[in-house]
Amino acid sequence: MFGLMFAGVESVNSFSSIYSFCEKAVIQAELFKIARKCGLDEKGDEVFPMMDQQYFASYAEMMYSQSFPAVVKIGSAHAGYGKMRITDHHQMEDFRTCLAMTKGSGDSSSAYCCAEPFIEGDYDLRIQKIGSHYRVFKRTSVSGAWKTNTGSAHLEHLELTPKYKRWADEAAEMFGGLDILTVDAIHESSTGREYILEVNGTSSGLAPDVAAEDNLHIRDLVVEKMNAHFCHGPGAAVPQVLVEGEGQAAEEQVSGPAPGAAEEGAMPAASAPPPATVSSAESF
């Protein structure tokens, strides 16, 4: 990826966004920024509802101050890895000693981690956006795991509501713009509230039953991007189109009348043949 970035190759999504998605803390910081920007609706509810979360640079800074049970997430792990459910402060202290054995970056004494209150969810939501095409999935665990995005699950298609479309459109503004993304949320069983957990970029998986169709949407998006860049954008060859008579008039304006040209009142000389016209490049 670094080599492609160095060479200035275009991508879907941008390489800078893909690089930013490598760090979970960077993603969450961008999501909290979106939540603050969106604010509250007319009912006083958050337009972009995020989970309350704490960040700890290493095990030495861990001082969890929210409710139990809690969920801790180590570093930039994905797909359920590096996550634990903690029932009380005694288990949190045990986890803290385990975190101390991990390897951190730079001068950090261990990997960073985030912690948030545990929410009992009866199902997950995934809002998918590929270009201008949207899908909404309801994912219900059938394996009994508290991590509802792991193990076996029943997948159901839902209608795209204005709320879910707003979530995807707001997330699409992350890191300068995302062409492909998924928003993962959880539905709290006790209150019926929905909380956004995370956003994924091009690493988003496709639902098996519609993967073939979604791959076509990705193909169309890539072709559209290539056309915009190579046929109309910075990478396009600039066509030199000459209109009949303009080339001759411009030449005479610079160099003056050709030798032997007729004086005023004399018969005009025979006109030269029109210049050839170069057609513009065709679209992909």
C-alpha positions as CSV (number, residue, x, y, z in Angstrom):
1,M,0.0,0.0,0.0
2,F,2.8,2.4,0.8
3,G,4.3,1.8,-2.7
4,L,1.0,2.6,-4.3
5,M,0.6,5.7,-2.3
6,F,4.2,6.8,-3.2
7,A,3.4,6.3,-6.9
8,G,0.3,8.4,-6.6
9,V,-2.1,5.6,-7.7
10,E,-5.8,6.3,-7.2
11,S,-8.0,3.9,-5.2
12,V,-11.4,3.2,-3.8
13,N,-11.5,4.3,-0.9
14,S,-8.5,6.7,-0.7
15,F,-5.3,5.2,0.6
16,S,-5.1,7.8,3.3
17,S,-8.5,6.6,4.6
18,I,-7.4,2.9,4.4
19,Y,-4.3,3.8,6.4
20,S,-6.4,5.7,9.0
21,F,-8.7,2.6,9.4
22,C,-5.7,0.6,10.6
23,E,-6.0,2.3,14.0
24,K,-9.2,1.8,16.0
25,A,-8.6,4.9,18.2
26,V,-8.3,7.1,15.1
27,I,-11.6,5.7,13.8
28,Q,-13.4,6.3,17.1
29,A,-12.0,9.8,17.3
30,E,-13.5,10.6,13.9
31,L,-16.9,9.1,14.9
32,F,-17.1,11.1,18.0
33,K,-16.3,14.2,15.9
34,I,-19.3,13.3,13.7
35,A,-21.5,12.8,16.8
36,R,-20.7,16.2,18.1
37,K,-21.3,17.8,14.8
38,C,-24.7,16.2,14.3
39,G,-25.9,17.0,17.9
40,L,-29.5,16.3,18.9
41,D,-32.8,16.0,17.1
42,E,-36.1,17.7,17.9
43,K,-36.8,14.9,20.5
44,G,-33.5,15.4,22.3
45,D,-32.0,12.2,21.0
46,E,-28.6,12.0,19.4
47,V,-28.7,12.0,15.7
48,F,-25.5,9.9,15.5
49,P,-25.7,7.9,18.7
50,M,-22.3,6.7,19.9
51,M,-21.4,4.5,22.9
52,D,-19.7,6.3,25.8
53,Q,-16.1,5.1,25.7
54,Q,-12.8,5.7,27.6
55,Y,-9.3,5.6,26.0
56,F,-6.2,4.5,27.9
57,A,-2.8,4.9,26.3
58,S,-1.4,1.9,28.3
59,Y,-2.1,-0.3,31.3
60,A,-0.5,2.3,33.5
61,E,-3.2,4.9,32.7
62,M,-6.2,2.5,33.2
63,M,-8.7,4.0,35.7
64,Y,-12.1,2.9,34.5
65,S,-14.9,5.1,35.8
66,Q,-18.0,3.9,34.1
67,S,-20.5,1.1,34.9
68,F,-20.1,-2.7,35.0
69,P,-20.3,-5.0,33.3
70,A,-17.9,-3.5,30.8
71,V,-16.2,-4.4,27.5
72,V,-12.5,-3.7,26.9
73,K,-10.9,-3.6,23.5
74,I,-7.2,-3.9,23.0
75,G,-5.5,-1.9,20.3
76,S,-6.8,-2.1,16.8
77,A,-8.1,-5.7,16.9
78,H,-11.2,-6.5,14.7
79,A,-13.8,-9.2,14.2
80,G,-14.2,-9.9,17.9
81,Y,-10.5,-10.4,18.7
82,G,-8.9,-8.6,21.6
83,K,-12.2,-8.0,23.3
84,M,-13.3,-9.1,26.8
85,R,-16.4,-8.7,29.0
86,I,-15.4,-7.6,32.5
87,T,-18.0,-8.1,35.3
88,D,-16.4,-6.0,38.1
89,H,-13.3,-4.0,39.2
90,H,-11.5,-7.2,40.4
91,Q,-11.6,-8.6,36.8
92,M,-10.6,-5.2,35.5
93,E,-7.5,-5.3,37.6
94,D,-6.7,-8.8,36.3
95,F,-7.2,-7.6,32.7
96,R,-4.9,-4.6,33.5
97,T,-2.0,-7.0,34.4
98,C,-2.5,-8.9,31.2
99,L,-2.5,-5.7,29.2
100,A,0.8,-4.8,30.7
101,M,2.3,-7.9,28.9
102,T,1.3,-6.6,25.4
103,K,3.7,-4.7,23.2
104,G,3.0,-1.0,22.6
105,S,4.2,1.4,20.0
106,G,6.8,4.1,20.5
107,D,7.5,4.9,24.1
108,S,4.2,3.3,25.3
109,S,4.7,0.6,27.9
110,S,1.9,-1.5,26.5
111,A,-0.8,-1.5,23.8
112,Y,-3.6,1.0,24.2
113,C,-7.1,-0.1,25.0
114,C,-10.7,1.3,25.1
115,A,-13.4,0.5,27.6
116,E,-17.2,1.0,27.5
117,P,-20.3,-0.2,29.4
118,F,-21.6,-3.6,28.2
119,I,-24.9,-3.4,26.4
120,E,-27.2,-6.5,26.2
121,G,-28.2,-6.5,22.6
122,D,-30.8,-8.7,21.0
123,Y,-29.4,-8.1,17.5
124,D,-26.9,-6.1,15.5
125,L,-27.5,-3.7,12.6
126,R,-25.2,-3.2,9.6
127,I,-25.8,-0.4,7.2
128,Q,-23.9,-0.8,4.0
129,K,-23.1,1.8,1.4
130,I,-21.3,1.1,-1.9
131,G,-21.3,4.3,-4.0
132,S,-25.0,5.4,-4.1
133,H,-26.3,1.9,-3.3
134,Y,-27.5,1.1,0.3
135,R,-28.4,-2.0,2.2
136,V,-29.5,-2.7,5.8
137,F,-29.0,-6.0,7.6
138,K,-30.3,-7.3,10.9
139,R,-28.0,-9.9,12.4
140,T,-29.3,-12.1,15.2
141,S,-26.9,-14.4,16.9
142,V,-27.9,-18.1,17.1
143,S,-24.7,-19.3,18.9
144,G,-25.4,-17.6,22.2
145,A,-22.1,-15.6,22.1
146,W,-22.2,-12.1,23.7
147,K,-20.2,-10.9,20.7
148,T,-23.1,-10.8,18.3
149,N,-20.8,-10.3,15.3
150,T,-19.1,-13.7,15.9
151,G,-20.3,-17.2,15.6
152,S,-23.4,-18.3,13.7
153,A,-26.0,-15.7,13.0
154,H,-29.3,-15.2,11.2
155,L,-29.2,-12.4,8.6
156,E,-32.3,-10.5,7.6
157,H,-32.7,-7.6,5.1
158,L,-34.4,-4.5,6.5
159,E,-35.8,-1.4,4.8
160,L,-33.5,1.6,4.5
161,T,-34.9,4.3,6.8
162,P,-34.0,8.0,6.7
163,K,-32.2,7.5,10.0
164,Y,-30.0,4.7,8.7
165,K,-29.3,6.6,5.5
166,R,-28.2,9.6,7.6
167,W,-25.8,7.4,9.6
168,A,-24.2,6.0,6.4
169,D,-24.0,9.5,4.7
170,E,-22.4,11.0,7.8
171,A,-19.9,8.2,8.0
172,A,-19.1,8.6,4.3
173,E,-17.5,12.0,5.1
174,M,-14.8,10.4,7.3
175,F,-11.2,10.9,6.3
176,G,-12.1,13.1,3.3
177,G,-14.7,10.8,1.9
178,L,-15.5,7.0,1.7
179,D,-16.9,5.3,-1.3
180,I,-17.4,1.9,0.4
181,L,-18.3,1.6,4.1
182,T,-20.5,-0.2,6.6
183,V,-21.9,1.2,9.9
184,D,-22.3,-1.4,12.7
185,A,-24.8,-0.7,15.5
186,I,-26.4,-2.6,18.3
187,H,-30.0,-2.7,19.4
188,E,-30.3,-2.7,23.2
189,S,-32.8,-5.2,24.3
190,S,-34.0,-3.5,27.5
191,T,-34.6,0.0,26.1
192,G,-34.9,-0.4,22.4
193,R,-32.2,2.2,21.8
194,E,-29.6,1.8,19.0
195,Y,-25.9,2.7,19.4
196,I,-23.3,2.9,16.7
197,L,-20.4,0.7,17.5
198,E,-18.0,1.2,14.6
199,V,-17.5,1.9,11.0
200,N,-15.6,-0.2,8.5
201,G,-14.1,0.9,5.2
202,T,-13.1,-1.3,2.3
203,S,-12.5,-4.2,4.7
204,S,-16.3,-4.6,5.0
205,G,-17.4,-8.1,4.2
206,L,-20.3,-8.8,1.8
207,A,-23.4,-10.7,2.7
208,P,-23.2,-14.2,1.0
209,D,-26.7,-14.0,-0.5
210,V,-26.1,-10.7,-2.3
211,A,-22.3,-10.8,-2.7
212,A,-22.5,-11.3,-6.4
213,E,-24.7,-8.3,-6.9
214,D,-22.7,-6.1,-4.6
215,N,-19.5,-7.1,-6.4
216,L,-21.2,-5.6,-9.5
217,H,-21.9,-2.4,-7.7
218,I,-18.2,-2.3,-6.7
219,R,-17.2,-2.9,-10.3
220,D,-19.4,-0.1,-11.5
221,L,-18.0,2.2,-8.8
222,V,-14.4,1.4,-9.9
223,V,-15.2,2.0,-13.6
224,E,-16.9,5.3,-12.7
225,K,-13.8,6.4,-10.8
226,M,-11.5,5.4,-13.6
227,N,-13.6,7.3,-16.2
228,A,-13.6,10.4,-14.0
229,H,-9.8,10.2,-13.6
230,F,-8.5,9.1,-17.0
231,C,-11.2,10.6,-19.2
232,H,-12.1,13.9,-17.4
233,G,-9.7,14.3,-14.5
234,P,-5.9,14.8,-13.9
235,G,-5.0,11.6,-15.7
236,A,-6.9,12.5,-18.9
237,A,-5.1,13.1,-22.2
238,V,-6.0,16.6,-23.3
239,P,-7.6,16.5,-26.7
240,Q,-6.7,19.2,-29.2
241,V,-9.9,20.0,-31.0
242,L,-9.7,22.6,-33.7
243,V,-12.8,24.3,-35.2
244,E,-12.8,24.9,-38.9
245,G,-11.3,28.3,-39.7
246,E,-10.1,29.1,-36.2
247,G,-6.6,27.7,-36.8
248,Q,-6.1,29.7,-40.0
249,A,-7.5,32.9,-38.4
250,A,-5.1,32.5,-35.4
251,E,-2.1,32.0,-37.6
252,E,-2.9,35.1,-39.7
253,Q,-3.4,37.1,-36.5
254,V,0.1,36.2,-35.4
255,S,2.1,36.3,-38.7
256,G,0.0,38.7,-40.7
257,P,-1.3,38.1,-44.2
258,A,0.5,35.6,-46.3
259,P,2.8,36.8,-49.0
260,G,0.9,37.6,-52.2
261,A,-2.4,38.0,-50.4
262,A,-4.9,40.2,-52.2
263,E,-5.2,43.8,-51.4
264,E,-8.5,45.4,-50.3
265,G,-10.9,45.2,-53.2
266,A,-9.1,42.5,-55.0
267,M,-10.5,39.0,-55.6
268,P,-9.9,36.8,-52.5
269,A,-7.4,33.9,-52.8
270,A,-8.6,30.3,-52.6
271,S,-9.1,29.2,-49.1
272,A,-6.9,26.5,-47.6
273,P,-8.4,23.2,-46.6
274,P,-9.8,23.1,-43.0
275,P,-7.5,21.6,-40.3
276,A,-8.1,18.1,-39.2
277,T,-10.2,17.6,-36.0
278,V,-8.9,15.3,-33.3
279,S,-11.6,13.4,-31.4
280,S,-11.6,13.3,-27.7
281,A,-10.8,10.1,-25.7
282,E,-13.6,7.6,-25.3
283,S,-14.9,6.6,-21.9
284,F,-14.0,3.2,-20.4
